[in-house]
Each structure stands twice: as structure tokens, then as C-alpha cells.
């Protein structure tokens, strides 16, 4: 089966190139819910993005005016990027190069008025979990509370008055030096607001992450920021509807999904899952994926009888934001670093809830009872037979 790499820029570019305008409008209506207004971002921001060689796109989600509540406007920024140095460069140099790259991108986000920014999963490192090797990859792990990356993000957050969501490989030295796949949430004051951990760990293809860390033990925390209530559902958690649901039940208005995933495995699922979660949970979702192919020094196998290889496959970018009414932004490209800015009106969450009522019709008490039974070792599924 054909599987595009960097040469194929995006679904959107393909549609725009090949479809006559009336067809394009209908296709966009079906694929994206409705066409969103493009944000009027400052010229200097586009110039800086072009100088720094990354894509910049901005869209606005509107909500109806209300009599009693003011619009609750927040601008989110989603960052997707390649790893600037090869995976066999010294660890400290790779981390510094990524810090420099993110600093350049966040400066443009600040020009665009971004209030909350989120980076891709394990953003300070190559996605080395495919190798199953420990060194040097475990050396990328840092303290969530006061590691060099958290300190770096604290400065950025304070300087730019921006909430920063920083997904890292965490080393928890308070608890036996164990590793976790963690997102640190840093307030716009510069204080560490807290952390959340990846609840579902993949055991699929080369995603051998269970070799490095266990399923998160922090539940489904939601962080009250000055700009709204946010949660972080890390990568593979997006295949688990209950994971999204619990963040939503705890009050999340925006759920970020920092990811690292490749075309052969998930590209056809990507446009569906975060968008569906936004619809099902009456919230905004922000799906972020890394870009490019990362090559590792030593060969590894996928345990499927196929030849050993030195790369994971193609990380296809395509980051996007979806809204509770099912509308979504186009994706960033598949082959370029990028910053996607989206202006949200959080009033839309309650407005859609009042129309569709999924929280009211969800029958959670019935599922709680049935699930509590279904997980018991002696449970027998209810199958009606002739
Ligand atoms: N990073 C990660 O969890 N990837 C798993 C693959 C996927 O969820 O698409």
C-alpha cells in the first residue's frame, strides 16, 4: 500500500489543488464541519516564522453571544517540530537544540497573542522508545518539578505571560528514580501548576514504551488556569474514550493531546479521534504530532518477522484543533515544523452541551454499575443465545 512521506504536504493542499471550488466547499463542510475564519495574525509573526522556517496558521472558532456571560476568549498554540539534531548527537546538545527551536517558535506565538501553548509528546528528545535500549535515551529524563526543561519553560511562561504545557520524559527521584511519560503544566505566572502522566501505554508495532515506564498513577487532573480549565491526554490515550471522558467529567474545557505517531499506524485514525472526543465531551481538543523521520544508531526489530530497521517510520505532523460542535481547523502540514494558533470562545462548550445534552443523557450511573461488574474475574458477558 502507498504510504506518503515528506513529499506529500497535506490533505488540504491536495484537495485545494484538485477540487473545483463548489466541490471543495462541500468537502470542507463535511470534513471540517464548517469553514473557520482565518485569524488576522501580525505580519511580523509571519515574517519571523518564515525566517525561522516554520509554518504559521491561525483560525477562529466563534460562539453565539449570550446575555449573561461575556465571551470567554482564549488563544491556544500547538507546536509540531522535527528533532533538529540527529539522534546520535550528544544528549545535552540535542536538548539545547530543541530548547533553541522552541524558544524561536514561542516568540512568534507571543506575537500572535497565544495564552496557552502545548508542545509535542516527549519534546526534548528523539522518540527512541522503539529501540528498547536504555542508554543514552534514559538520560533525556528530567525532574518535572525543577529539571532544566521545566526551568526553561518557567522563564518562557513568565516572560510571555503564557501557560506552557511541556510533555517530557520524567525521572521521579522522590520515588526510586522511576521514569514516567509526563506533561508539566506551567502557569503564566511561571509557577509549576502541576503534572499529569500518560495513562495508557502502547504495545503496538515499534511503540515499545512499556520498556521505559508504567501507566500513569495520577488519574485525570484538570488544571485551572487564568484562561480556562485544561487537561492533557498524552498520545495513545486518545484511542481510549474513557480517558477523554474522565478529563471532561473533571471539568476540562480544552484537552491537549501531545503525540508521536506514524503514518503506517495511525494516519487514518488521526483526523477522527480528537475530533470525536471534542464532540462526545463538549470540549475543545488539540491534537499535536511530531514531524519527520528519526534515525537511530542501532537496528531494532518490530517483533513481526520483518527486517530490522533503524527508523520508526514517518511522523506526519498534521496537528489540529477541534471544537465541541464538530468543527475543526485544517491540519498543519505533514512535512514542516509549525505553529497553529486557534482563538477559542469557551462559551461554546456549554452552548453545545445545552443542545446535545451528552452529559445529561450519558447514563454514567448505568455504565459505572455495569463496568464494575464486567471487571470482576468471575464476570460472564450477557450474551443472549437461542
Ligand atoms: N506515542 C504513542 O503513544 N504512540 C502510539 C501510537 C499511536 O497512538 O498512534
mmCIF file of C-alpha atoms and ligand atoms in Angstrom:
data_model
loop_
_atom_site.group_PDB
_atom_site.id
_atom_site.type_symbol
_atom_site.label_atom_id
_atom_site.label_comp_id
_atom_site.label_asym_id
_atom_site.label_seq_id
_atom_site.Cartn_x
_atom_site.Cartn_y
_atom_site.Cartn_z
ATOM 1 C CA UNK A 1 0.000 0.000 0.000
ATOM 2 C CA UNK A 2 1.239 3.518 -0.818
ATOM 3 C CA UNK A 3 2.369 5.445 2.256
ATOM 4 C CA UNK A 4 3.371 9.049 1.782
ATOM 5 C CA UNK A 5 6.426 10.524 3.463
ATOM 6 C CA UNK A 6 7.626 14.110 3.434
ATOM 7 C CA UNK A 7 6.888 14.564 -0.280
ATOM 8 C CA UNK A 8 3.121 14.768 0.318
ATOM 9 C CA UNK A 9 2.391 18.062 2.070
ATOM 10 C CA UNK A 10 -1.153 17.720 3.303
ATOM 11 C CA UNK A 11 -4.658 16.516 2.612
ATOM 12 C CA UNK A 12 -5.785 20.151 2.490
ATOM 13 C CA UNK A 13 -3.266 21.133 -0.171
ATOM 14 C CA UNK A 14 -4.258 18.115 -2.242
ATOM 15 C CA UNK A 15 -7.972 18.957 -2.049
ATOM 16 C CA UNK A 16 -7.370 22.618 -2.907
ATOM 17 C CA UNK A 17 -5.210 21.657 -5.878
ATOM 18 C CA UNK A 18 -7.623 19.169 -7.394
ATOM 19 C CA UNK A 19 -11.199 20.083 -6.488
ATOM 20 C CA UNK A 20 -13.327 22.700 -8.247
ATOM 21 C CA UNK A 21 -14.500 25.374 -5.782
ATOM 22 C CA UNK A 22 -18.126 24.207 -5.307
ATOM 23 C CA UNK A 23 -16.938 20.653 -4.600
ATOM 24 C CA UNK A 24 -14.188 21.924 -2.335
ATOM 25 C CA UNK A 25 -16.710 23.858 -0.261
ATOM 26 C CA UNK A 26 -18.916 20.789 0.208
ATOM 27 C CA UNK A 27 -15.946 18.565 1.009
ATOM 28 C CA UNK A 28 -14.740 21.084 3.598
ATOM 29 C CA UNK A 29 -18.193 21.271 5.133
ATOM 30 C CA UNK A 30 -18.227 17.511 5.597
ATOM 31 C CA UNK A 31 -14.575 17.087 6.588
ATOM 32 C CA UNK A 32 -14.269 20.172 8.814
ATOM 33 C CA UNK A 33 -17.817 20.913 9.970
ATOM 34 C CA UNK A 34 -17.655 24.420 8.604
ATOM 35 C CA UNK A 35 -15.045 26.727 7.204
ATOM 36 C CA UNK A 36 -13.420 28.669 10.041
ATOM 37 C CA UNK A 37 -12.435 32.300 9.768
ATOM 38 C CA UNK A 38 -8.692 32.762 9.334
ATOM 39 C CA UNK A 39 -7.105 34.765 12.157
ATOM 40 C CA UNK A 40 -5.566 38.049 11.267
ATOM 41 C CA UNK A 41 -2.093 37.415 12.684
ATOM 42 C CA UNK A 42 0.578 40.141 12.691
ATOM 43 C CA UNK A 43 2.785 40.473 9.614
ATOM 44 C CA UNK A 44 5.932 40.353 11.797
ATOM 45 C CA UNK A 45 4.795 36.951 13.079
ATOM 46 C CA UNK A 46 4.590 35.555 9.525
ATOM 47 C CA UNK A 47 7.966 37.131 8.698
ATOM 48 C CA UNK A 48 9.599 35.625 11.789
ATOM 49 C CA UNK A 49 8.033 32.203 11.055
ATOM 50 C CA UNK A 50 9.326 32.313 7.507
ATOM 51 C CA UNK A 51 12.818 33.388 8.694
ATOM 52 C CA UNK A 52 12.838 30.529 11.196
ATOM 53 C CA UNK A 53 11.467 28.151 8.578
ATOM 54 C CA UNK A 54 8.226 27.018 10.174
ATOM 55 C CA UNK A 55 4.614 27.206 9.111
ATOM 56 C CA UNK A 56 2.204 29.570 10.880
ATOM 57 C CA UNK A 57 -1.567 29.223 10.613
ATOM 58 C CA UNK A 58 -4.374 30.776 12.648
ATOM 59 C CA UNK A 59 -8.138 30.171 12.877
ATOM 60 C CA UNK A 60 -11.037 31.451 14.994
ATOM 61 C CA UNK A 61 -13.883 29.381 16.455
ATOM 62 C CA UNK A 62 -16.932 31.547 17.114
ATOM 63 C CA UNK A 63 -19.777 31.061 19.624
ATOM 64 C CA UNK A 64 -23.187 32.711 19.913
ATOM 65 C CA UNK A 65 -23.459 35.865 22.002
ATOM 66 C CA UNK A 66 -25.058 35.374 25.410
ATOM 67 C CA UNK A 67 -26.854 37.860 27.634
ATOM 68 C CA UNK A 68 -25.384 36.872 30.986
ATOM 69 C CA UNK A 69 -21.910 35.649 30.168
ATOM 70 C CA UNK A 70 -19.192 37.516 28.366
ATOM 71 C CA UNK A 71 -17.321 35.646 25.628
ATOM 72 C CA UNK A 72 -14.508 33.596 27.195
ATOM 73 C CA UNK A 73 -11.785 34.027 24.654
ATOM 74 C CA UNK A 74 -8.506 32.126 24.777
ATOM 75 C CA UNK A 75 -5.803 31.633 22.174
ATOM 76 C CA UNK A 76 -4.083 28.263 22.116
ATOM 77 C CA UNK A 77 -0.826 27.463 20.322
ATOM 78 C CA UNK A 78 0.083 23.968 19.080
ATOM 79 C CA UNK A 79 3.709 23.305 18.168
ATOM 80 C CA UNK A 80 4.897 20.473 15.920
ATOM 81 C CA UNK A 81 8.542 20.005 15.049
ATOM 82 C CA UNK A 82 11.350 17.794 13.839
ATOM 83 C CA UNK A 83 14.273 16.975 16.085
ATOM 84 C CA UNK A 84 16.900 19.444 14.819
ATOM 85 C CA UNK A 85 19.960 17.220 15.523
ATOM 86 C CA UNK A 86 20.492 13.556 14.669
ATOM 87 C CA UNK A 87 19.677 11.052 17.416
ATOM 88 C CA UNK A 88 23.359 10.124 17.810
ATOM 89 C CA UNK A 89 24.425 13.691 18.674
ATOM 90 C CA UNK A 90 25.393 14.199 22.358
ATOM 91 C CA UNK A 91 22.319 14.254 24.615
ATOM 92 C CA UNK A 92 22.960 17.744 26.022
ATOM 93 C CA UNK A 93 23.402 19.170 22.506
ATOM 94 C CA UNK A 94 20.132 17.619 21.321
ATOM 95 C CA UNK A 95 18.252 19.075 24.299
ATOM 96 C CA UNK A 96 19.810 22.534 23.794
ATOM 97 C CA UNK A 97 18.972 22.500 20.089
ATOM 98 C CA UNK A 98 15.337 21.678 20.904
ATOM 99 C CA UNK A 99 15.216 24.410 23.544
ATOM 100 C CA UNK A 100 16.509 26.904 20.959
ATOM 101 C CA UNK A 101 13.961 25.759 18.387
ATOM 102 C CA UNK A 102 11.049 26.056 20.814
ATOM 103 C CA UNK A 103 12.238 29.475 22.017
ATOM 104 C CA UNK A 104 12.083 30.771 18.436
ATOM 105 C CA UNK A 105 8.588 29.330 17.935
ATOM 106 C CA UNK A 106 7.206 30.573 21.263
ATOM 107 C CA UNK A 107 8.386 34.099 20.456
ATOM 108 C CA UNK A 108 6.153 34.029 17.403
ATOM 109 C CA UNK A 109 3.322 32.549 19.499
ATOM 110 C CA UNK A 110 3.676 35.535 21.835
ATOM 111 C CA UNK A 111 3.370 37.933 18.861
ATOM 112 C CA UNK A 112 0.129 36.109 17.984
ATOM 113 C CA UNK A 113 -1.292 36.614 21.493
ATOM 114 C CA UNK A 114 -1.202 32.934 22.461
ATOM 115 C CA UNK A 115 -2.322 32.321 26.077
ATOM 116 C CA UNK A 116 -1.711 28.560 26.349
ATOM 117 C CA UNK A 117 0.902 26.671 24.341
ATOM 118 C CA UNK A 118 1.480 22.929 24.134
ATOM 119 C CA UNK A 119 4.476 21.074 22.673
ATOM 120 C CA UNK A 120 4.582 17.551 21.232
ATOM 121 C CA UNK A 121 4.975 14.391 23.337
ATOM 122 C CA UNK A 122 8.481 13.911 24.811
ATOM 123 C CA UNK A 123 9.515 17.087 23.040
ATOM 124 C CA UNK A 124 13.074 17.256 24.390
ATOM 125 C CA UNK A 125 14.211 14.028 22.732
ATOM 126 C CA UNK A 126 14.032 11.780 19.693
ATOM 127 C CA UNK A 127 11.227 9.221 20.069
ATOM 128 C CA UNK A 128 13.702 6.499 20.953
ATOM 129 C CA UNK A 129 11.359 4.045 22.664
ATOM 130 C CA UNK A 130 11.294 1.903 19.511
ATOM 131 C CA UNK A 131 14.891 0.852 20.223
ATOM 132 C CA UNK A 132 14.243 -0.736 23.646
ATOM 133 C CA UNK A 133 17.786 0.419 24.549
ATOM 134 C CA UNK A 134 18.207 2.217 27.857
ATOM 135 C CA UNK A 135 21.313 4.373 27.361
ATOM 136 C CA UNK A 136 21.568 7.040 26.154
ATOM 137 C CA UNK A 137 17.790 7.558 25.936
ATOM 138 C CA UNK A 138 17.041 7.445 29.664
ATOM 139 C CA UNK A 139 19.495 10.331 30.046
ATOM 140 C CA UNK A 140 16.855 12.574 28.487
ATOM 141 C CA UNK A 141 14.664 12.090 31.580
ATOM 142 C CA UNK A 142 14.374 15.085 33.905
ATOM 143 C CA UNK A 143 12.630 16.177 37.074
ATOM 144 C CA UNK A 144 9.155 17.545 36.309
ATOM 145 C CA UNK A 145 9.460 19.995 39.211
ATOM 146 C CA UNK A 146 12.887 21.522 38.683
ATOM 147 C CA UNK A 147 14.667 19.879 35.738
ATOM 148 C CA UNK A 148 16.418 22.075 33.146
ATOM 149 C CA UNK A 149 13.467 21.893 30.737
ATOM 150 C CA UNK A 150 10.926 22.885 33.375
ATOM 151 C CA UNK A 151 13.157 25.811 34.405
ATOM 152 C CA UNK A 152 13.485 26.804 30.744
ATOM 153 C CA UNK A 153 9.679 26.673 30.301
ATOM 154 C CA UNK A 154 9.098 28.624 33.515
ATOM 155 C CA UNK A 155 11.137 31.515 32.101
ATOM 156 C CA UNK A 156 9.229 31.407 28.823
ATOM 157 C CA UNK A 157 5.878 31.247 30.616
ATOM 158 C CA UNK A 158 6.666 34.251 32.801
ATOM 159 C CA UNK A 159 8.257 36.346 30.033
ATOM 160 C CA UNK A 160 5.354 35.760 27.655
ATOM 161 C CA UNK A 161 2.504 35.586 30.220
ATOM 162 C CA UNK A 162 1.646 32.204 28.689
ATOM 163 C CA UNK A 163 0.623 28.858 30.176
ATOM 164 C CA UNK A 164 3.095 26.229 28.925
ATOM 165 C CA UNK A 165 2.265 22.529 28.614
ATOM 166 C CA UNK A 166 5.581 20.698 28.449
ATOM 167 C CA UNK A 167 5.433 16.943 27.810
ATOM 168 C CA UNK A 168 8.725 15.318 28.874
ATOM 169 C CA UNK A 169 10.264 12.039 29.923
ATOM 170 C CA UNK A 170 10.151 12.442 33.708
ATOM 171 C CA UNK A 171 12.599 11.000 36.240
ATOM 172 C CA UNK A 172 10.930 10.915 39.648
ATOM 173 C CA UNK A 173 13.818 10.899 42.099
ATOM 174 C CA UNK A 174 11.424 11.207 45.069
ATOM 175 C CA UNK A 175 10.108 7.733 44.229
ATOM 176 C CA UNK A 176 13.057 5.476 43.418
ATOM 177 C CA UNK A 177 14.195 7.319 40.277
ATOM 178 C CA UNK A 178 11.427 5.815 38.169
ATOM 179 C CA UNK A 179 10.587 7.189 34.727
ATOM 180 C CA UNK A 180 7.221 8.438 33.555
ATOM 181 C CA UNK A 181 5.749 9.933 30.408
ATOM 182 C CA UNK A 182 4.604 13.229 31.870
ATOM 183 C CA UNK A 183 3.239 16.621 30.902
ATOM 184 C CA UNK A 184 4.249 19.507 33.170
ATOM 185 C CA UNK A 185 1.770 22.380 33.302
ATOM 186 C CA UNK A 186 3.389 25.735 33.985
ATOM 187 C CA UNK A 187 1.213 28.706 34.861
ATOM 188 C CA UNK A 188 1.594 32.048 33.108
ATOM 189 C CA UNK A 189 2.988 33.303 36.429
ATOM 190 C CA UNK A 190 5.968 30.980 35.857
ATOM 191 C CA UNK A 191 4.996 28.629 38.725
ATOM 192 C CA UNK A 192 4.699 24.892 38.132
ATOM 193 C CA UNK A 193 0.958 24.313 38.440
ATOM 194 C CA UNK A 194 1.300 20.530 38.415
ATOM 195 C CA UNK A 195 1.873 17.477 36.290
ATOM 196 C CA UNK A 196 -0.117 14.711 34.692
ATOM 197 C CA UNK A 197 1.043 11.324 33.402
ATOM 198 C CA UNK A 198 0.263 9.199 30.363
ATOM 199 C CA UNK A 199 -2.435 6.755 31.445
ATOM 200 C CA UNK A 200 -2.339 4.304 28.540
ATOM 201 C CA UNK A 201 0.961 2.901 27.257
ATOM 202 C CA UNK A 202 1.133 1.494 23.713
ATOM 203 C CA UNK A 203 2.219 -2.042 22.985
ATOM 204 C CA UNK A 204 1.838 -1.764 19.245
ATOM 205 C CA UNK A 205 4.449 -2.067 16.493
ATOM 206 C CA UNK A 206 7.633 -0.231 17.401
ATOM 207 C CA UNK A 207 5.947 1.719 20.188
ATOM 208 C CA UNK A 208 7.745 -0.239 22.922
ATOM 209 C CA UNK A 209 7.136 2.351 25.588
ATOM 210 C CA UNK A 210 6.306 -0.104 28.364
ATOM 211 C CA UNK A 211 10.046 -0.938 28.386
ATOM 212 C CA UNK A 212 10.623 2.509 29.888
ATOM 213 C CA UNK A 213 7.687 3.485 32.103
ATOM 214 C CA UNK A 214 4.415 2.314 33.566
ATOM 215 C CA UNK A 215 0.865 3.565 33.138
ATOM 216 C CA UNK A 216 0.395 6.926 34.894
ATOM 217 C CA UNK A 217 -0.746 6.955 38.525
ATOM 218 C CA UNK A 218 -2.100 10.493 38.788
ATOM 219 C CA UNK A 219 -5.606 9.898 37.429
ATOM 220 C CA UNK A 220 -7.232 12.641 35.381
ATOM 221 C CA UNK A 221 -6.208 16.007 36.823
ATOM 222 C CA UNK A 222 -7.612 19.189 35.340
ATOM 223 C CA UNK A 223 -5.667 22.426 35.731
ATOM 224 C CA UNK A 224 -7.455 25.690 36.424
ATOM 225 C CA UNK A 225 -5.500 28.346 34.551
ATOM 226 C CA UNK A 226 -6.255 32.032 34.203
ATOM 227 C CA UNK A 227 -7.516 31.253 30.683
ATOM 228 C CA UNK A 228 -9.671 28.186 31.282
ATOM 229 C CA UNK A 229 -9.590 24.625 32.613
ATOM 230 C CA UNK A 230 -7.171 22.369 30.736
ATOM 231 C CA UNK A 231 -6.138 18.717 30.734
ATOM 232 C CA UNK A 232 -3.558 16.655 28.868
ATOM 233 C CA UNK A 233 -4.358 13.273 27.326
ATOM 234 C CA UNK A 234 -0.953 12.042 26.169
ATOM 235 C CA UNK A 235 -0.772 10.337 22.747
ATOM 236 C CA UNK A 236 -2.050 6.732 22.873
ATOM 237 C CA UNK A 237 -4.645 7.854 25.445
ATOM 238 C CA UNK A 238 -6.588 9.286 22.514
ATOM 239 C CA UNK A 239 -7.691 5.769 21.484
ATOM 240 C CA UNK A 240 -9.421 5.411 24.868
ATOM 241 C CA UNK A 241 -12.764 7.215 25.010
ATOM 242 C CA UNK A 242 -12.986 6.799 28.800
ATOM 243 C CA UNK A 243 -9.707 8.663 29.208
ATOM 244 C CA UNK A 244 -11.111 11.710 27.396
ATOM 245 C CA UNK A 245 -14.362 11.307 29.305
ATOM 246 C CA UNK A 246 -12.724 11.453 32.735
ATOM 247 C CA UNK A 247 -10.867 14.686 31.914
ATOM 248 C CA UNK A 248 -14.159 16.089 30.733
ATOM 249 C CA UNK A 249 -16.028 14.867 33.813
ATOM 250 C CA UNK A 250 -13.391 16.653 35.909
ATOM 251 C CA UNK A 251 -14.246 19.863 34.083
ATOM 252 C CA UNK A 252 -11.717 20.210 31.260
ATOM 253 C CA UNK A 253 -12.703 22.758 28.641
ATOM 254 C CA UNK A 254 -9.606 22.173 26.491
ATOM 255 C CA UNK A 255 -7.860 18.799 26.286
ATOM 256 C CA UNK A 256 -4.421 18.733 24.700
ATOM 257 C CA UNK A 257 -3.250 15.531 23.023
ATOM 258 C CA UNK A 258 0.533 15.779 22.564
ATOM 259 C CA UNK A 259 1.509 12.806 20.410
ATOM 260 C CA UNK A 260 4.187 10.981 18.480
ATOM 261 C CA UNK A 261 2.677 8.751 15.851
ATOM 262 C CA UNK A 262 3.497 7.489 12.375
ATOM 263 C CA UNK A 263 1.643 7.225 9.109
ATOM 264 C CA UNK A 264 1.649 3.469 8.672
ATOM 265 C CA UNK A 265 -0.016 3.012 12.050
ATOM 266 C CA UNK A 266 -2.475 5.812 12.626
ATOM 267 C CA UNK A 267 -2.807 8.465 9.928
ATOM 268 C CA UNK A 268 -6.346 7.460 9.004
ATOM 269 C CA UNK A 269 -7.399 7.482 12.683
ATOM 270 C CA UNK A 270 -5.805 10.856 13.400
ATOM 271 C CA UNK A 271 -8.480 13.192 11.967
ATOM 272 C CA UNK A 272 -11.241 11.212 13.661
ATOM 273 C CA UNK A 273 -10.182 10.581 17.236
ATOM 274 C CA UNK A 274 -9.506 14.004 18.771
ATOM 275 C CA UNK A 275 -12.369 15.462 16.769
ATOM 276 C CA UNK A 276 -14.735 12.785 18.000
ATOM 277 C CA UNK A 277 -13.558 13.408 21.570
ATOM 278 C CA UNK A 278 -14.373 17.122 21.219
ATOM 279 C CA UNK A 279 -17.877 16.235 20.028
ATOM 280 C CA UNK A 280 -18.508 13.489 22.597
ATOM 281 C CA UNK A 281 -17.301 15.558 25.554
ATOM 282 C CA UNK A 282 -18.487 19.078 24.643
ATOM 283 C CA UNK A 283 -14.947 20.465 24.836
ATOM 284 C CA UNK A 284 -12.085 21.647 22.617
ATOM 285 C CA UNK A 285 -9.330 19.189 21.759
ATOM 286 C CA UNK A 286 -5.846 19.939 20.423
ATOM 287 C CA UNK A 287 -4.065 17.110 18.601
ATOM 288 C CA UNK A 288 -0.306 17.579 18.151
ATOM 289 C CA UNK A 289 2.082 15.252 16.325
ATOM 290 C CA UNK A 290 5.808 15.436 15.608
ATOM 291 C CA UNK A 291 7.301 15.666 12.102
ATOM 292 C CA UNK A 292 9.803 13.728 10.015
ATOM 293 C CA UNK A 293 11.810 10.531 10.229
ATOM 294 C CA UNK A 294 14.193 9.908 13.126
ATOM 295 C CA UNK A 295 17.123 7.559 12.504
ATOM 296 C CA UNK A 296 18.715 5.575 15.333
ATOM 297 C CA UNK A 297 22.299 4.285 15.506
ATOM 298 C CA UNK A 298 21.397 0.605 16.035
ATOM 299 C CA UNK A 299 18.927 -1.608 14.226
ATOM 300 C CA UNK A 300 15.837 -2.899 16.014
ATOM 301 C CA UNK A 301 13.009 -5.219 15.044
ATOM 302 C CA UNK A 302 9.260 -4.871 15.451
ATOM 303 C CA UNK A 303 8.776 -8.472 16.560
ATOM 304 C CA UNK A 304 6.786 -9.167 13.381
ATOM 305 C CA UNK A 305 9.278 -11.259 11.409
ATOM 306 C CA UNK A 306 10.109 -8.328 9.146
ATOM 307 C CA UNK A 307 13.611 -6.972 8.580
ATOM 308 C CA UNK A 308 15.407 -5.000 11.278
ATOM 309 C CA UNK A 309 15.426 -1.262 10.649
ATOM 310 C CA UNK A 310 16.833 1.963 12.071
ATOM 311 C CA UNK A 311 13.877 4.301 11.919
ATOM 312 C CA UNK A 312 10.370 4.345 13.260
ATOM 313 C CA UNK A 313 8.614 5.455 10.097
ATOM 314 C CA UNK A 314 7.253 8.848 9.153
ATOM 315 C CA UNK A 315 5.826 11.206 11.797
ATOM 316 C CA UNK A 316 3.186 13.029 9.793
ATOM 317 C CA UNK A 317 2.587 16.266 11.754
ATOM 318 C CA UNK A 318 -0.990 17.341 10.782
ATOM 319 C CA UNK A 319 -1.704 18.971 14.158
ATOM 320 C CA UNK A 320 -5.203 20.441 14.502
ATOM 321 C CA UNK A 321 -7.824 21.835 16.891
ATOM 322 C CA UNK A 322 -11.398 20.520 17.114
ATOM 323 C CA UNK A 323 -14.396 22.168 18.739
ATOM 324 C CA UNK A 324 -17.420 20.778 20.620
ATOM 325 C CA UNK A 325 -19.677 21.489 17.624
ATOM 326 C CA UNK A 326 -17.530 19.149 15.491
ATOM 327 C CA UNK A 327 -15.851 21.899 13.501
ATOM 328 C CA UNK A 328 -12.085 21.746 13.234
ATOM 329 C CA UNK A 329 -9.142 23.621 11.813
ATOM 330 C CA UNK A 330 -7.289 22.313 8.804
ATOM 331 C CA UNK A 331 -4.155 20.445 9.833
ATOM 332 C CA UNK A 332 -0.674 21.895 9.838
ATOM 333 C CA UNK A 333 1.409 20.316 7.106
ATOM 334 C CA UNK A 334 2.759 16.763 7.200
ATOM 335 C CA UNK A 335 6.306 17.826 6.480
ATOM 336 C CA UNK A 336 7.181 21.100 8.175
ATOM 337 C CA UNK A 337 7.655 22.435 11.663
ATOM 338 C CA UNK A 338 4.672 24.569 12.549
ATOM 339 C CA UNK A 339 2.704 26.698 14.961
ATOM 340 C CA UNK A 340 -1.082 26.527 14.844
ATOM 341 C CA UNK A 341 -2.874 29.360 16.647
ATOM 342 C CA UNK A 342 -6.570 28.966 17.421
ATOM 343 C CA UNK A 343 -8.837 31.520 19.022
ATOM 344 C CA UNK A 344 -11.496 29.714 21.065
ATOM 345 C CA UNK A 345 -14.605 31.008 22.762
ATOM 346 C CA UNK A 346 -15.034 28.604 25.670
ATOM 347 C CA UNK A 347 -18.728 29.525 25.944
ATOM 348 C CA UNK A 348 -19.197 27.156 23.013
ATOM 349 C CA UNK A 349 -18.723 24.153 25.351
ATOM 350 C CA UNK A 350 -21.831 24.919 27.408
ATOM 351 C CA UNK A 351 -23.791 26.066 24.360
ATOM 352 C CA UNK A 352 -23.233 22.718 22.614
ATOM 353 C CA UNK A 353 -23.876 20.818 25.853
ATOM 354 C CA UNK A 354 -27.264 22.546 26.111
ATOM 355 C CA UNK A 355 -28.138 21.473 22.549
ATOM 356 C CA UNK A 356 -26.887 17.883 22.504
ATOM 357 C CA UNK A 357 -27.008 17.104 26.267
ATOM 358 C CA UNK A 358 -24.469 14.262 26.218
ATOM 359 C CA UNK A 359 -23.618 14.900 29.867
ATOM 360 C CA UNK A 360 -27.321 14.655 30.728
ATOM 361 C CA UNK A 361 -28.083 11.631 28.535
ATOM 362 C CA UNK A 362 -24.788 9.812 29.203
ATOM 363 C CA UNK A 363 -26.260 7.284 31.709
ATOM 364 C CA UNK A 364 -22.984 7.237 33.638
ATOM 365 C CA UNK A 365 -24.556 5.525 36.653
ATOM 366 C CA UNK A 366 -25.634 2.601 34.428
ATOM 367 C CA UNK A 367 -22.152 2.237 32.917
ATOM 368 C CA UNK A 368 -20.483 2.605 36.326
ATOM 369 C CA UNK A 369 -22.578 -0.318 37.606
ATOM 370 C CA UNK A 370 -22.081 -2.472 34.512
ATOM 371 C CA UNK A 371 -18.354 -1.792 34.272
ATOM 372 C CA UNK A 372 -17.860 -2.523 37.963
ATOM 373 C CA UNK A 373 -19.365 -5.964 37.283
ATOM 374 C CA UNK A 374 -17.545 -6.514 33.980
ATOM 375 C CA UNK A 375 -14.060 -6.123 35.502
ATOM 376 C CA UNK A 376 -14.658 -8.821 38.130
ATOM 377 C CA UNK A 377 -12.691 -12.034 37.410
ATOM 378 C CA UNK A 378 -15.818 -14.222 37.508
ATOM 379 C CA UNK A 379 -17.857 -11.951 35.214
ATOM 380 C CA UNK A 380 -19.792 -13.604 32.395
ATOM 381 C CA UNK A 381 -20.769 -11.350 29.466
ATOM 382 C CA UNK A 382 -24.506 -11.056 28.855
ATOM 383 C CA UNK A 383 -24.909 -12.948 25.576
ATOM 384 C CA UNK A 384 -28.418 -13.999 24.724
ATOM 385 C CA UNK A 385 -28.462 -17.288 22.819
ATOM 386 C CA UNK A 386 -31.201 -19.208 21.130
HETATM 387 N N1 LIG B 1 3.416 7.805 21.445
HETATM 388 C C1 LIG B 1 2.435 6.925 21.374
HETATM 389 O O1 LIG B 1 1.779 6.618 22.350
HETATM 390 N N2 LIG B 1 2.227 6.370 20.174
HETATM 391 C C2 LIG B 1 1.384 5.257 19.981
HETATM 392 C C3 LIG B 1 0.830 5.205 18.621
HETATM 393 C C4 LIG B 1 -0.436 5.931 18.477
HETATM 394 O O2 LIG B 1 -1.148 6.103 19.466
HETATM 395 O O3 LIG B 1 -0.747 6.335 17.373
#
